[in-house]
Short mmCIF file of C-alpha atoms and ligand atoms in Angstrom, two decimals:
data_model
loop_
_atom_site.label_atom_id
_atom_site.label_comp_id
_atom_site.label_asym_id
_atom_site.label_seq_id
_atom_site.Cartn_x
_atom_site.Cartn_y
_atom_site.Cartn_z
CA UNK G 17 -9.86 -19.70 0.61
CA UNK G 18 -8.28 -20.52 3.99
CA UNK G 19 -5.07 -19.36 5.46
CA UNK G 20 -2.42 -21.74 4.24
CA UNK G 21 1.19 -22.04 5.28
CA UNK G 22 2.10 -23.10 1.76
CA UNK G 23 1.74 -19.52 0.51
CA UNK G 24 4.77 -18.48 2.58
CA UNK G 25 7.16 -21.26 1.82
CA UNK G 26 8.96 -19.42 -1.01
CA UNK G 27 9.69 -16.55 1.45
CA UNK G 28 10.86 -18.89 4.16
CA UNK G 29 13.03 -20.75 1.70
CA UNK G 30 14.92 -17.56 0.95
CA UNK G 31 16.19 -17.74 4.48
CA UNK G 32 16.52 -13.98 4.90
CA UNK G 33 17.40 -12.40 8.30
CA UNK G 34 15.81 -9.15 7.14
CA UNK G 35 12.65 -8.06 5.37
CA UNK G 36 12.39 -9.16 1.71
CA UNK G 37 13.41 -6.20 -0.64
CA UNK G 38 12.39 -6.00 -4.22
CA UNK G 39 14.02 -2.98 -6.07
CA UNK G 40 14.65 -1.64 -9.44
CA UNK G 41 13.40 0.92 -11.84
CA UNK G 42 9.69 1.75 -12.49
CA UNK G 43 10.44 0.96 -16.17
CA UNK G 44 13.20 -0.83 -18.02
CA UNK G 45 14.41 1.96 -20.35
CA UNK G 46 17.57 0.59 -22.01
CA UNK G 47 19.75 -2.53 -21.59
CA UNK G 48 22.56 -0.42 -20.12
CA UNK G 49 20.19 1.26 -17.63
CA UNK G 50 18.87 -2.25 -16.41
CA UNK G 51 22.36 -3.58 -16.12
CA UNK G 52 23.77 -0.54 -14.34
CA UNK G 53 21.01 -0.68 -11.70
CA UNK G 54 21.34 -4.48 -11.31
CA UNK G 55 25.04 -4.29 -10.71
CA UNK G 56 24.43 -1.48 -8.18
CA UNK G 57 21.97 -3.54 -6.31
CA UNK G 58 23.78 -6.85 -6.33
CA UNK G 59 25.39 -7.83 -3.11
CA UNK G 60 22.93 -5.81 -1.10
CA UNK G 61 19.79 -6.85 0.81
CA UNK G 62 17.89 -6.72 -2.49
CA UNK G 63 16.75 -10.17 -3.52
CA UNK G 64 14.62 -9.41 -6.55
CA UNK G 65 15.44 -6.88 -9.28
CA UNK G 66 12.14 -5.41 -10.57
CA UNK G 67 11.50 -3.59 -13.80
CA UNK G 68 8.23 -2.74 -15.62
CA UNK G 69 8.32 -3.86 -19.27
CA UNK G 70 4.64 -3.19 -20.10
CA UNK G 71 3.58 -0.03 -18.26
CA UNK G 72 -0.02 0.61 -17.52
CA UNK G 73 -0.38 4.48 -17.93
CA UNK G 74 -3.45 6.28 -16.74
CA UNK G 75 -3.56 8.32 -19.89
CA UNK G 76 -2.27 7.55 -23.35
CA UNK G 77 0.73 9.34 -24.79
CA UNK G 78 3.14 8.54 -22.08
CA UNK G 79 5.98 5.99 -22.23
CA UNK G 80 4.30 2.52 -22.27
CA UNK G 81 7.32 0.31 -21.74
CA UNK G 82 9.85 -1.34 -24.08
CA UNK G 83 7.83 -4.56 -24.26
CA UNK G 84 9.22 -8.13 -24.59
CA UNK G 85 12.65 -6.86 -25.53
CA UNK G 86 13.16 -5.79 -21.92
CA UNK G 87 12.70 -9.36 -20.81
CA UNK G 88 15.97 -10.20 -22.40
CA UNK G 89 17.57 -7.36 -20.46
CA UNK G 90 16.31 -8.79 -17.21
CA UNK G 91 17.58 -12.22 -18.15
CA UNK G 92 20.97 -10.78 -18.84
CA UNK G 93 20.88 -8.91 -15.48
CA UNK G 94 20.12 -12.22 -13.74
CA UNK G 95 23.00 -13.99 -15.52
CA UNK G 96 25.49 -11.29 -14.70
CA UNK G 97 24.47 -10.62 -11.05
CA UNK G 98 22.79 -13.78 -9.89
CA UNK G 99 19.78 -11.82 -8.72
CA UNK G 100 16.24 -13.01 -9.04
CA UNK G 101 14.11 -10.83 -11.46
CA UNK G 102 10.45 -9.78 -11.53
CA UNK G 103 8.02 -7.82 -13.67
CA UNK G 104 4.36 -6.85 -13.97
CA UNK G 105 2.16 -8.98 -16.24
CA UNK G 106 -1.36 -7.83 -17.39
CA UNK G 107 -2.60 -10.54 -19.75
CA UNK G 108 -2.01 -14.10 -20.94
CA UNK G 109 0.57 -13.03 -23.73
CA UNK G 110 2.67 -11.28 -21.07
CA UNK G 111 2.55 -14.34 -18.91
CA UNK G 112 3.73 -16.60 -21.71
CA UNK G 113 6.55 -14.30 -22.63
CA UNK G 114 7.63 -13.86 -19.02
CA UNK G 115 7.66 -17.67 -18.49
CA UNK G 116 9.64 -18.18 -21.76
CA UNK G 117 12.23 -15.69 -20.45
CA UNK G 118 12.42 -17.36 -17.04
CA UNK G 119 11.23 -14.41 -15.04
CA UNK G 120 11.19 -15.54 -11.34
CA UNK G 121 8.54 -13.29 -9.96
CA UNK G 122 5.42 -11.87 -11.58
CA UNK G 123 3.05 -9.30 -10.21
CA UNK G 124 -0.39 -8.14 -11.09
CA UNK G 125 -0.74 -4.30 -11.13
CA UNK G 126 -3.39 -2.30 -9.33
CA UNK G 127 -5.19 -1.52 -12.59
CA UNK G 128 -5.38 -5.15 -13.46
CA UNK G 129 -6.49 -6.43 -9.93
CA UNK G 130 -9.75 -4.48 -10.34
CA UNK G 131 -10.77 -6.64 -13.21
CA UNK G 132 -11.77 -10.22 -12.33
CA UNK G 133 -11.69 -11.11 -16.20
CA UNK G 134 -8.00 -10.02 -16.33
CA UNK G 135 -7.01 -11.78 -13.14
CA UNK G 136 -8.64 -14.92 -14.23
CA UNK G 137 -7.02 -14.86 -17.61
CA UNK G 138 -3.61 -14.44 -15.92
CA UNK G 139 -4.38 -17.22 -13.43
CA UNK G 140 -5.27 -19.51 -16.23
CA UNK G 141 -2.14 -18.70 -18.12
CA UNK G 142 0.02 -19.30 -15.12
CA UNK G 143 -1.87 -22.46 -13.88
CA UNK G 144 0.34 -24.61 -11.68
CA UNK G 145 3.43 -22.40 -12.08
CA UNK G 146 6.23 -22.56 -9.38
CA UNK G 147 7.02 -18.88 -10.02
CA UNK G 148 6.20 -16.41 -7.27
CA UNK G 149 3.00 -14.31 -7.99
CA UNK G 150 2.25 -11.24 -6.09
CA UNK G 151 -1.08 -9.26 -6.42
CA UNK G 152 -1.10 -5.59 -5.86
CA UNK G 153 -4.14 -4.07 -4.15
CA UNK G 154 -6.80 -2.81 -6.60
CA UNK G 155 -6.80 1.00 -7.06
CA UNK G 156 -10.06 1.12 -5.01
CA UNK G 157 -10.01 0.17 -1.22
CA UNK G 158 -11.87 -3.16 -1.74
CA UNK G 159 -10.48 -6.01 0.35
CA UNK G 160 -12.75 -8.60 -1.26
CA UNK G 161 -11.59 -7.76 -4.82
CA UNK G 162 -8.01 -8.00 -3.61
CA UNK G 163 -8.63 -11.29 -1.96
CA UNK G 164 -10.62 -12.46 -4.96
CA UNK G 165 -7.43 -11.98 -7.10
CA UNK G 166 -5.39 -14.23 -4.64
CA UNK G 167 -8.20 -16.76 -4.67
CA UNK G 168 -8.26 -17.02 -8.41
CA UNK G 169 -4.52 -17.75 -8.42
CA UNK G 170 -4.80 -20.17 -5.51
CA UNK G 171 -7.52 -22.09 -7.20
CA UNK G 172 -5.31 -22.25 -10.34
CA UNK G 173 -2.76 -24.16 -8.24
CA UNK G 174 -0.43 -21.31 -7.86
CA UNK G 175 0.88 -21.64 -4.27
CA UNK G 176 3.83 -19.21 -4.07
CA UNK G 177 1.83 -16.09 -3.42
CA UNK G 178 1.84 -12.71 -1.88
CA UNK G 179 0.15 -9.35 -1.80
CA UNK G 180 1.55 -5.89 -2.37
CA UNK G 181 0.00 -2.85 -0.63
CA UNK G 182 0.49 0.10 -2.98
CA UNK G 183 -2.10 2.37 -1.50
CA UNK G 184 -5.56 3.52 -2.97
CA UNK G 185 -6.65 6.19 -5.37
CA UNK G 186 -8.84 8.97 -4.05
CA UNK G 187 -10.42 12.15 -5.45
CA UNK G 188 -9.55 14.03 -2.25
CA UNK G 189 -6.17 15.81 -2.28
CA UNK G 190 -3.72 14.22 0.06
CA UNK G 191 0.00 14.23 0.75
CA UNK G 192 0.05 10.66 -0.62
CA UNK G 193 -0.11 9.67 -4.26
CA UNK G 194 -2.19 6.66 -3.27
CA UNK G 195 -3.63 6.72 0.35
CA UNK G 196 -2.32 3.86 2.51
CA UNK G 197 -5.43 2.62 4.17
CA UNK G 198 -3.46 0.63 6.68
CA UNK G 199 -6.53 -0.80 8.31
CA UNK G 200 -7.16 -2.77 5.18
CA UNK G 201 -3.71 -4.36 5.24
CA UNK G 202 -4.05 -5.17 8.89
CA UNK G 203 -7.29 -6.87 8.31
CA UNK G 204 -5.84 -8.94 5.42
CA UNK G 205 -2.91 -9.91 7.70
CA UNK G 206 -5.15 -11.00 10.57
CA UNK G 207 -7.24 -13.10 8.14
CA UNK G 208 -4.38 -14.61 6.27
CA UNK G 209 -1.31 -14.46 8.55
CA UNK G 210 0.63 -16.71 6.16
CA UNK G 211 0.08 -14.64 3.11
CA UNK G 212 3.31 -12.61 2.62
CA UNK G 213 2.54 -8.92 2.79
CA UNK G 214 4.75 -6.52 0.98
CA UNK G 215 4.54 -2.70 0.99
CA UNK G 216 5.25 -0.51 -2.06
CA UNK G 217 6.05 2.86 -0.54
CA UNK G 218 7.02 4.25 -3.94
CA UNK G 219 3.42 4.18 -5.28
CA UNK G 220 1.92 5.08 -1.92
CA UNK G 221 3.94 8.28 -1.58
CA UNK G 222 4.79 9.29 -5.12
CA UNK G 223 7.58 11.23 -3.39
CA UNK G 224 11.00 9.94 -2.64
CA UNK G 225 11.27 12.04 0.55
CA UNK G 226 8.48 10.03 2.19
CA UNK G 227 9.72 6.55 1.28
CA UNK G 228 11.58 5.92 4.60
CA UNK G 229 8.71 6.87 6.89
CA UNK G 230 6.16 4.72 5.09
CA UNK G 231 8.60 1.82 4.83
CA UNK G 232 9.19 2.13 8.65
CA UNK G 233 5.40 2.14 9.35
CA UNK G 234 5.03 -0.97 7.17
CA UNK G 235 7.76 -2.87 9.17
CA UNK G 236 6.17 -1.77 12.45
CA UNK G 237 2.91 -3.28 11.15
CA UNK G 238 4.71 -6.55 10.49
CA UNK G 239 4.98 -6.41 6.72
CA UNK G 240 7.24 -9.08 5.31
CA UNK G 241 8.96 -6.95 2.72
CA UNK G 242 9.28 -3.76 0.65
CA UNK G 243 9.16 -2.99 -3.13
CA UNK G 244 11.02 0.24 -3.77
CA UNK G 245 11.45 1.82 -7.13
CA UNK G 246 15.22 2.46 -7.74
CA UNK G 247 16.84 4.24 -10.60
CA UNK G 248 20.37 5.45 -11.16
CA UNK G 249 19.17 8.82 -12.58
CA UNK G 250 15.73 9.28 -11.01
CA UNK G 251 15.02 12.84 -12.15
CA UNK G 252 15.41 11.69 -15.70
CA UNK G 253 13.44 8.53 -15.41
CA UNK G 254 10.94 7.78 -18.20
CA UNK G 255 8.23 7.13 -15.61
CA UNK G 256 7.58 7.96 -12.04
CA UNK G 257 10.60 10.24 -11.74
CA UNK G 258 9.52 12.01 -8.50
CA UNK G 259 9.29 8.78 -6.44
CA UNK G 260 12.46 6.79 -7.40
CA UNK G 261 15.57 6.75 -5.25
CA UNK G 262 19.18 6.00 -6.25
CA UNK G 263 20.73 2.71 -5.26
CA UNK G 264 22.86 4.56 -2.73
CA UNK G 265 19.74 6.09 -1.07
CA UNK G 266 18.01 2.64 -1.05
CA UNK G 267 21.03 1.13 0.60
CA UNK G 268 20.94 3.83 3.26
CA UNK G 269 17.11 3.36 3.74
CA UNK G 270 17.67 -0.39 4.35
CA UNK G 271 20.36 0.34 6.80
CA UNK G 272 18.39 2.86 8.77
CA UNK G 273 15.08 0.83 8.94
CA UNK G 274 14.36 -0.66 12.30
CA UNK G 275 13.54 -4.29 12.12
CA UNK G 276 11.96 -6.08 14.97
CA UNK G 277 13.66 -9.44 15.68
CA UNK G 278 11.55 -12.00 17.37
CA UNK G 279 14.35 -14.09 18.82
CA UNK G 280 13.15 -14.68 22.43
CA UNK G 281 10.18 -14.17 24.67
CA UNK G 282 11.08 -10.50 25.52
CA UNK G 283 11.60 -9.70 21.84
CA UNK G 284 8.30 -11.31 20.97
CA UNK G 285 6.52 -9.24 23.59
CA UNK G 286 8.09 -6.03 22.25
CA UNK G 287 7.30 -7.05 18.76
CA UNK G 288 3.67 -7.66 19.55
CA UNK G 289 3.47 -4.46 21.51
CA UNK G 290 5.13 -2.58 18.63
CA UNK G 291 2.63 -3.95 16.15
CA UNK G 292 -0.36 -3.14 18.30
CA UNK G 293 1.02 0.37 19.01
CA UNK G 294 1.60 0.97 15.26
CA UNK G 295 -2.03 -0.07 14.81
CA UNK G 296 -3.21 2.38 17.33
CA UNK G 297 -1.14 5.08 15.75
CA UNK G 298 -2.76 4.39 12.39
CA UNK G 299 -6.26 4.56 13.96
CA UNK G 300 -5.47 7.79 15.99
CA UNK G 301 -4.34 9.49 12.76
CA UNK G 302 -7.54 8.44 11.19
CA UNK G 303 -9.54 9.85 14.05
CA UNK G 304 -7.91 13.32 13.62
CA UNK G 305 -8.43 13.05 9.91
CA UNK G 306 -12.14 12.31 10.39
CA UNK G 307 -12.75 14.96 13.00
CA UNK G 308 -10.96 17.52 10.73
CA UNK G 309 -13.29 16.48 7.92
CA UNK G 310 -16.35 16.84 10.18
CA UNK G 311 -15.21 20.42 11.11
CA UNK G 312 -14.84 21.35 7.45
CA UNK G 313 -18.39 20.33 6.83
CA UNK G 314 -19.41 22.16 9.97
CA UNK G 315 -17.70 25.29 8.51
CA UNK G 316 -19.83 24.91 5.38
CA UNK G 317 -22.92 24.71 7.58
CA UNK G 318 -21.69 27.91 9.35
CA UNK G 319 -21.51 29.70 5.95
CA UNK G 320 -25.13 28.60 5.08
CA UNK G 321 -26.36 29.73 8.51
CA UNK G 322 -24.59 33.03 8.01
CA UNK G 323 -26.21 33.64 4.63
CA UNK G 324 -29.68 32.80 6.04
CA UNK G 325 -29.08 34.45 9.44
CA UNK G 326 -29.97 31.38 11.38
CA UNK G 327 -28.89 30.69 14.99
CA UNK G 328 -25.86 28.37 15.55
CA UNK G 329 -27.34 26.21 18.17
CA UNK G 330 -30.10 23.91 16.92
CA UNK G 331 -31.09 22.08 20.10
CA UNK G 332 -33.48 19.59 18.54
CA UNK G 333 -30.91 18.37 15.97
CA UNK G 334 -28.19 18.12 18.66
CA UNK G 335 -30.30 15.94 20.90
CA UNK G 336 -31.09 13.66 18.06
CA UNK G 337 -27.41 13.23 17.27
CA UNK G 338 -26.57 12.51 20.92
CA UNK G 339 -29.32 9.94 21.32
CA UNK G 340 -28.25 8.06 18.08
CA UNK G 341 -24.51 8.13 19.13
CA UNK G 342 -25.32 6.71 22.64
CA UNK G 343 -27.08 3.80 21.13
CA UNK G 344 -24.23 3.26 18.49
CA UNK G 345 -21.71 3.50 21.24
CA UNK G 346 -23.54 0.94 23.41
CA UNK G 347 -23.14 -1.63 20.48
CA UNK G 348 -19.45 -0.98 20.47
CA UNK G 349 -19.00 -1.26 24.16
CA UNK G 350 -18.54 2.47 24.86
CA UNK G 351 -20.06 3.94 28.04
CA UNK G 352 -22.80 6.68 27.82
CA UNK G 353 -20.62 8.96 29.95
CA UNK G 354 -17.81 8.73 27.31
CA UNK G 355 -19.97 9.23 24.34
CA UNK G 356 -21.44 12.37 26.07
CA UNK G 357 -18.07 13.75 26.94
CA UNK G 358 -16.63 13.15 23.52
CA UNK G 359 -19.52 14.53 21.54
CA UNK G 360 -19.82 17.59 23.84
CA UNK G 361 -16.23 18.30 23.04
CA UNK G 362 -16.63 17.88 19.31
CA UNK G 363 -19.95 19.92 19.37
CA UNK G 364 -18.24 22.75 21.26
CA UNK G 365 -15.35 22.77 18.65
CA UNK G 366 -17.96 22.95 15.98
CA UNK G 367 -19.78 25.79 17.68
CA UNK G 368 -16.43 27.65 18.03
CA UNK G 369 -15.70 27.24 14.33
CA UNK G 370 -19.24 28.45 13.34
CA UNK G 371 -19.06 31.42 15.70
CA UNK G 372 -15.76 32.48 14.05
CA UNK G 373 -17.40 32.34 10.63
CA UNK G 374 -20.60 34.30 11.72
CA UNK G 375 -18.42 36.90 13.25
CA UNK G 376 -16.20 37.22 10.27
C1 PEP X 22 4.57 -0.33 -10.85
O1 PEP X 22 4.86 -1.13 -9.96
O2 PEP X 22 5.37 0.09 -11.71
C2 PEP X 22 3.12 -0.03 -11.13
C3 PEP X 22 2.64 0.35 -12.32
O3 PEP X 22 2.42 -0.03 -9.93
P1 PEP X 22 0.94 0.06 -9.66
O4 PEP X 22 0.28 -1.13 -10.33
O5 PEP X 22 0.90 -0.13 -8.13
O6 PEP X 22 0.41 1.34 -10.10
MN1 MN X 23 6.04 3.03 -11.09
#
């Protein structure tokens, strides 16, 4: 697949002077709930009302969505408020029902994007549609799998496309529910600049207090829009209670977010600079994260050495590491002097850590 301007026309045609906002509850629970939320979001910057009808739950026994009945509620919300509506589809039957109920936007969830069979089934069922179709990233950080999903849709003559970055699952504990590997989204954007890129801070954070910051980072990285789970009584939501915000909070978030306007040369320069700086910030955070991880492993080695009563400094091993890193550095255009300085500093920090452990 090649970058194609066609993928973006639906977004341009909306003629927004702000990022696209898709908002609404994680799950449609009752008709009244959907209508209350829709009315609270109409006449705001929200363009699409979202609600999950079929809910993919990690483990059985949780609320699995109201099913096709909820499509009628979305249709009614659309009639009453004039908003466009969207929901998640996970198989051909869902697609058919969604199309019958004139749902404007369909998205493929993270647990579906991992399966080429499911994505192909959805693409076949949607063939040639003029509805907007968005592909969430797969739960695992695999850019090819994500792009593969888009390719399957594009090949089925579905041209109103976009992707949603909702973060990636990990075994490691983190402050995020799903880690936002921003580098992946940045790479996708540089390969397909015309593929609309939307961030879902709700599923990235799992925590309503972090929605603003993650949304701002996304806009700084030139994302085209946000999908934010919004519920009129978040604490009592039937799914994803901790991450949903009220319509009032959403309106405040949309007001506070800084959007970079590219209206003249100066603004364009600032916008480019802002994007590049945001990329650097992401990488710097990653560096600290990686060095922290290295130190934790070094601590474990310290424990082992303590048990066996072995000396901290192992010169042979250290010289091997340095030699290897100088060569790797050369390939990346980094000077020997810099590599030596950097690794000496890292090594010293490692020795300090291990000394502390041996003395403890
Ligand atoms: C959702 O948007 O409600 C959802 C289930 O998201 P994800 O596929 O990102 O987990
Ligand atoms: Mn959800």
